[in-house]
Coordinates of C-alpha atoms in Angstrom, one line a residue:
X1306 CA 9.4 -105.5 -59.9
X1307 CA 9.5 -108.0 -62.9
X1308 CA 6.2 -108.9 -64.4
X1309 CA 5.9 -112.5 -65.2
X1310 CA 3.7 -114.0 -67.7
X1311 CA -0.2 -114.8 -66.5
X1312 CA -1.2 -118.1 -65.0
X1313 CA -2.7 -120.4 -67.1
X1314 CA -5.3 -122.9 -66.9
X1315 CA -6.6 -125.9 -69.3
X1316 CA -9.4 -128.0 -69.1
X1317 CA -9.8 -131.5 -71.6
X1318 CA -13.2 -131.8 -72.1
X1319 CA -14.5 -135.2 -71.4
X1320 CA -17.1 -137.4 -73.3
X1321 CA -19.8 -136.2 -70.8
X1322 CA -19.4 -132.3 -72.0
X1323 CA -19.2 -132.9 -75.5
X1324 CA -21.4 -130.6 -77.7
X1325 CA -21.7 -128.3 -74.5
X1326 CA -21.7 -124.6 -74.9
X1327 CA -18.3 -123.3 -74.0
X1328 CA -19.6 -121.1 -71.4
X1329 CA -21.5 -123.9 -69.9
X1330 CA -18.3 -126.0 -70.1
X1331 CA -16.4 -123.7 -68.3
X1332 CA -19.0 -123.4 -65.6
X1333 CA -18.9 -126.8 -64.9
X1334 CA -15.0 -126.5 -64.5
X1335 CA -15.5 -123.8 -61.9
X1336 CA -15.1 -120.7 -64.1
X1337 CA -17.5 -118.1 -62.9
X1338 CA -19.1 -116.1 -65.2
X1339 CA -17.5 -113.1 -63.7
X1340 CA -13.9 -114.3 -64.5
X1341 CA -14.8 -115.6 -68.1
X1342 CA -15.6 -111.9 -68.9
X1343 CA -12.3 -111.0 -67.8
X1344 CA -11.0 -113.5 -69.7
X1345 CA -12.7 -112.3 -73.1
X1346 CA -11.5 -108.9 -72.7
X1347 CA -8.2 -109.8 -71.7
X1348 CA -7.1 -112.7 -74.4
X1349 CA -9.7 -115.0 -74.9
X1350 CA -10.3 -118.6 -75.0
X1351 CA -8.4 -121.3 -77.0
X1352 CA -9.0 -125.1 -78.0
X1353 CA -6.1 -126.5 -79.4
X1354 CA -4.6 -123.5 -80.2
X1355 CA -7.6 -122.0 -82.1
X1356 CA -9.9 -119.3 -80.7
X1357 CA -12.8 -120.3 -79.2
X1358 CA -16.0 -117.5 -78.5
X1359 CA -18.1 -118.7 -75.1
X1360 CA -21.1 -119.7 -77.5
X1361 CA -19.1 -122.1 -79.6
X1362 CA -19.5 -125.8 -78.9
X1363 CA -16.7 -127.8 -77.5
X1364 CA -16.2 -131.6 -78.2
X1365 CA -14.7 -134.6 -76.7
X1366 CA -11.2 -134.5 -76.5
X1367 CA -10.7 -130.8 -77.0
X1368 CA -8.4 -129.1 -74.5
X1369 CA -9.5 -125.7 -73.8
X1370 CA -7.2 -123.2 -72.3
X1371 CA -6.9 -119.7 -71.4
X1372 CA -4.3 -117.2 -69.6
X1373 CA -5.8 -115.7 -66.5
X1374 CA -6.5 -112.2 -66.4
X1375 CA -3.7 -109.7 -64.8
X1376 CA -4.2 -109.2 -61.0
X1377 CA -5.4 -106.1 -59.9
X1378 CA -3.1 -103.5 -58.3
X1379 CA -2.4 -103.5 -54.6
X1380 CA -1.8 -100.8 -52.3
X1381 CA -0.8 -103.2 -49.6
X1382 CA 3.2 -102.4 -48.8
X1383 CA 5.7 -105.3 -48.8
X1384 CA 7.5 -106.2 -45.7
X1385 CA 10.0 -108.5 -44.4
X1386 CA 8.3 -110.3 -42.0
X1387 CA 9.1 -114.1 -41.4
X1388 CA 5.9 -116.0 -42.7
X1389 CA 5.1 -119.7 -42.1
X1390 CA 3.5 -121.8 -44.9
X1391 CA 2.0 -125.1 -44.3
X1392 CA 0.8 -125.4 -47.8
X1393 CA 1.3 -124.2 -51.3
X1394 CA 0.1 -125.1 -54.7
X1395 CA -0.3 -123.2 -57.8
X1396 CA -3.9 -121.9 -56.4
X1397 CA -3.9 -122.0 -52.7
X1398 CA -1.6 -121.3 -49.9
X1399 CA -2.1 -121.8 -46.2
X1400 CA -0.3 -119.3 -43.8
X1401 CA -0.2 -119.8 -40.2
X1402 CA -0.8 -116.5 -38.3
X1403 CA 0.7 -115.8 -34.9
X1404 CA -1.4 -114.2 -32.4
X1405 CA -1.1 -110.5 -32.2
X1406 CA -0.9 -110.2 -36.0
X1407 CA -3.6 -108.8 -37.9
X1408 CA -4.6 -110.1 -41.2
X1409 CA -4.9 -107.0 -43.2
X1410 CA -3.8 -103.5 -42.6
X1411 CA -6.4 -101.4 -40.8
X1412 CA -6.5 -97.8 -39.2
X1413 CA -5.0 -99.5 -36.3
X1414 CA -2.5 -101.9 -37.7
X1415 CA -1.1 -99.8 -40.8
X1416 CA 1.8 -102.3 -41.1
X1417 CA 3.5 -105.5 -39.7
X1418 CA 0.4 -107.7 -41.1
X1419 CA -0.3 -111.0 -43.0
X1420 CA -0.9 -109.2 -46.1
X1421 CA 2.2 -107.4 -45.8
X1422 CA 4.2 -110.5 -44.8
X1423 CA 2.4 -111.8 -47.9
X1424 CA 3.7 -109.0 -50.4
X1425 CA 7.2 -109.2 -48.5
X1426 CA 7.4 -112.7 -49.8
X1427 CA 6.4 -112.7 -53.3
X1428 CA 8.6 -109.5 -53.6
X1429 CA 11.9 -111.8 -52.2
X1430 CA 10.5 -114.4 -54.6
X1431 CA 10.4 -112.0 -57.8
X1432 CA 7.1 -112.5 -58.1
X1433 CA 3.9 -110.3 -58.2
X1434 CA 0.5 -111.1 -57.0
X1435 CA -2.2 -109.9 -54.6
X1436 CA -3.3 -110.9 -50.8
X1437 CA -6.5 -112.7 -51.2
X1438 CA -7.7 -114.6 -47.7
X1439 CA -10.6 -117.1 -48.0
X1440 CA -10.8 -116.8 -44.0
X1441 CA -10.3 -114.3 -41.8
X1442 CA -9.4 -114.7 -38.0
X1443 CA -9.1 -111.9 -35.7
X1444 CA -5.7 -110.3 -34.9
X1445 CA -5.4 -112.3 -31.3
X1446 CA -6.4 -115.3 -32.6
X1447 CA -3.9 -117.8 -34.0
X1448 CA -3.6 -120.5 -36.6
X1449 CA -4.6 -120.9 -40.3
X1450 CA -5.4 -118.4 -43.0
X1451 CA -6.4 -119.6 -46.2
X1452 CA -5.3 -117.7 -49.3
X1453 CA -6.2 -118.2 -53.0
X1454 CA -3.4 -117.1 -55.4
X1455 CA -5.6 -116.2 -58.5
X1456 CA -9.3 -114.9 -59.4
X1457 CA -10.2 -118.4 -60.3
X1458 CA -9.3 -120.2 -57.2
X1459 CA -10.9 -117.8 -54.9
X1460 CA -14.5 -118.5 -55.0
X1461 CA -14.0 -122.0 -55.1
X1462 CA -11.6 -122.6 -52.1
X1463 CA -14.4 -120.1 -50.7
X1464 CA -17.2 -122.8 -51.2
X1465 CA -15.2 -125.6 -50.1
X1466 CA -13.4 -124.6 -47.1
X1467 CA -14.4 -126.3 -43.7
X1468 CA -12.0 -124.8 -40.7
X1469 CA -11.8 -126.0 -37.2
X1470 CA -10.8 -124.3 -34.3
X1471 CA -9.1 -125.4 -31.1
X1472 CA -10.0 -123.2 -27.8
X1473 CA -9.2 -123.4 -24.1
X1474 CA -12.3 -122.6 -22.2
X1475 CA -12.6 -122.2 -18.4
X1476 CA -14.9 -124.5 -16.4
X1477 CA -16.4 -127.3 -18.7
X1478 CA -19.2 -127.5 -21.2
X1479 CA -22.4 -129.1 -20.1
X1480 CA -21.8 -132.1 -22.6
X1481 CA -19.0 -133.7 -24.2
X1482 CA -20.2 -132.9 -27.6
X1483 CA -23.1 -130.7 -28.8
X1484 CA -24.6 -127.8 -30.7
X1485 CA -24.5 -124.3 -29.7
X1486 CA -28.0 -123.1 -31.2
X1487 CA -28.1 -119.3 -29.6
X1488 CA -28.8 -116.4 -32.4
X1489 CA -26.2 -113.1 -32.0
X1490 CA -26.6 -109.6 -32.2
X1491 CA -24.4 -107.0 -31.5
X1492 CA -24.5 -105.6 -27.9
X1493 CA -26.6 -102.4 -27.1
X1494 CA -24.4 -99.2 -27.1
X1495 CA -21.4 -101.0 -28.2
X1496 CA -19.9 -101.3 -31.9
X1497 CA -17.4 -104.3 -30.7
X1498 CA -19.5 -106.2 -28.2
X1499 CA -21.7 -109.0 -29.4
X1500 CA -24.2 -111.0 -27.1
X1501 CA -26.7 -113.8 -27.4
X1502 CA -30.4 -112.0 -28.1
X1503 CA -33.5 -113.3 -29.3
X1504 CA -33.3 -110.4 -31.7
X1505 CA -30.0 -111.6 -33.2
X1506 CA -29.2 -113.5 -36.4
X1507 CA -29.4 -117.7 -36.2
X1508 CA -25.9 -118.8 -35.0
X1509 CA -24.7 -122.4 -34.9
X1510 CA -21.3 -123.7 -33.4
X1511 CA -20.5 -127.2 -33.0
X1512 CA -18.3 -128.8 -30.6
X1513 CA -16.4 -131.2 -28.9
X1514 CA -14.3 -132.0 -25.5
X1515 CA -11.0 -132.9 -26.5
X1516 CA -9.5 -133.2 -23.2
X1517 CA -9.6 -131.5 -19.4
X1518 CA -6.8 -129.6 -18.4
X1519 CA -7.7 -128.7 -14.6
X1520 CA -9.6 -125.7 -14.5
X1521 CA -10.1 -125.4 -18.5
X1522 CA -11.1 -127.6 -21.3
X1523 CA -9.7 -127.9 -24.6
X1524 CA -12.5 -128.1 -27.1
X1525 CA -12.7 -128.6 -30.7
X1526 CA -15.5 -126.3 -32.4
X1527 CA -16.8 -125.4 -35.9
X1528 CA -18.7 -122.6 -36.7
X1529 CA -21.8 -123.7 -39.1
X1530 CA -22.6 -119.7 -39.3
X1531 CA -20.0 -117.1 -39.5
X1532 CA -21.2 -114.1 -37.1
X1533 CA -18.5 -111.8 -35.3
X1534 CA -17.0 -113.2 -32.2
X1535 CA -19.1 -116.6 -32.3
X1536 CA -17.0 -118.8 -30.5
X1537 CA -16.3 -115.9 -28.3
X1538 CA -20.1 -115.4 -27.8
X1539 CA -21.2 -118.9 -27.7
X1540 CA -18.5 -120.4 -25.2
X1541 CA -19.5 -117.4 -22.9
X1542 CA -23.0 -118.1 -23.0
X1543 CA -22.6 -121.9 -21.4
X1544 CA -20.9 -120.3 -18.9
X1545 CA -17.3 -121.4 -20.2
X1546 CA -15.7 -118.1 -21.7
X1547 CA -12.7 -118.3 -23.4
X1548 CA -9.3 -118.3 -21.1
X1549 CA -7.9 -114.8 -21.3
X1550 CA -11.0 -113.3 -23.3
X1551 CA -11.9 -110.6 -20.7
X1552 CA -14.1 -108.9 -23.0
X1553 CA -16.3 -111.7 -22.4
X1554 CA -15.7 -112.7 -18.8
X1555 CA -12.4 -115.0 -19.3
X1556 CA -9.5 -114.4 -17.1
X1557 CA -6.0 -113.3 -18.4
X1558 CA -4.5 -114.7 -15.3
X1559 CA -2.8 -117.5 -17.3
X1560 CA -2.8 -116.3 -21.0
X1561 CA -2.6 -112.7 -22.2
X1562 CA -5.3 -113.2 -25.2
X1563 CA -8.3 -115.4 -26.0
X1564 CA -7.2 -118.7 -26.2
X1565 CA -8.7 -119.4 -29.7
X1566 CA -6.5 -121.1 -32.5
X1567 CA -7.7 -121.9 -36.4
X1568 CA -6.0 -125.3 -35.9
X1569 CA -7.4 -127.2 -39.4
X1570 CA -8.6 -126.4 -42.6
X1571 CA -10.1 -128.7 -45.5
X1572 CA -10.6 -127.8 -49.3
X1573 CA -10.9 -129.0 -52.4
X1574 CA -8.1 -128.1 -54.6
X1575 CA -9.7 -125.6 -57.3
X1576 CA -8.0 -127.4 -60.5
X1577 CA -7.9 -131.0 -59.2
X1578 CA -10.4 -131.2 -57.0
X1579 CA -8.7 -133.1 -54.6
X1580 CA -9.2 -132.8 -50.9
X1581 CA -6.7 -131.2 -49.0
X1582 CA -6.4 -130.9 -45.0
X1583 CA -3.5 -128.8 -43.3
X1584 CA -3.3 -128.6 -39.5
X1585 CA -1.4 -126.2 -37.3
X1586 CA -0.6 -127.4 -34.0
X1587 CA -1.2 -125.2 -30.7
X1588 CA 1.1 -122.4 -30.3
X1589 CA 3.3 -122.5 -27.3
X1590 CA 1.1 -120.1 -24.7
X1591 CA -2.0 -122.5 -25.5
X1592 CA 0.1 -125.8 -25.2
X1593 CA 1.4 -124.5 -21.8
X1594 CA -2.0 -124.0 -20.5
X1595 CA -3.4 -127.2 -21.5
X1596 CA -0.8 -128.6 -19.7
X1597 CA -1.6 -127.1 -16.4

């Protein structure tokens, strides 16, 4: 595959940063210390075409520019798999993952993953790169996966990203909106199951009822903490397990997987700071259940 010139970044020095050491200016621009060290080894920093050390002072009106270091090699194979992109820029891409597709290759999913699909798309474009997801969702959870396209964007996206899920739960939560505050621990004797336990880690879920759907309720939820199976465990704890989630007491009568969809991600574009919101509609299986 042909190699392409590394991506470049440029930052103009405003008056507020006049006299800053370059390393401090870069930190204010969102360049991590680790990335700055990589750039120094790979080619260095420049101000209006002249080399610049990280201890040097920047002046108002300067434009600091540098090439991002090459991406590390990847072992993820490129595969020709259809891929739905809902947003893409120089620094970020939001992919719409179908239920049943793993995010990364694992022992159980050696291929056919979102990572394989992304590498396949890059190959088809004649581009190089890696698969760098900012959020991960279960194989049977559908919806948005936000990925950073370079090392500069990764920590900034991870810090700013907020995601909301849509879930179809059995029955109805006790309140129209609320916060579930219940610690989660690994279930005794299991490496997979989680449970609410006083010995667990603090876990918070914010939710709001969207509409009643017969025997089910469509809820919007956000995990304030990020525990394994958090939404599934918390709604089961309320007595409202996710439809299809037989691992936590839900019925598979109407849907063959847990009815959970990452429907919205909001984040700050790394270079500009502009707020971006990406939304994914309910997939057909959940949409059909919501109409019953």
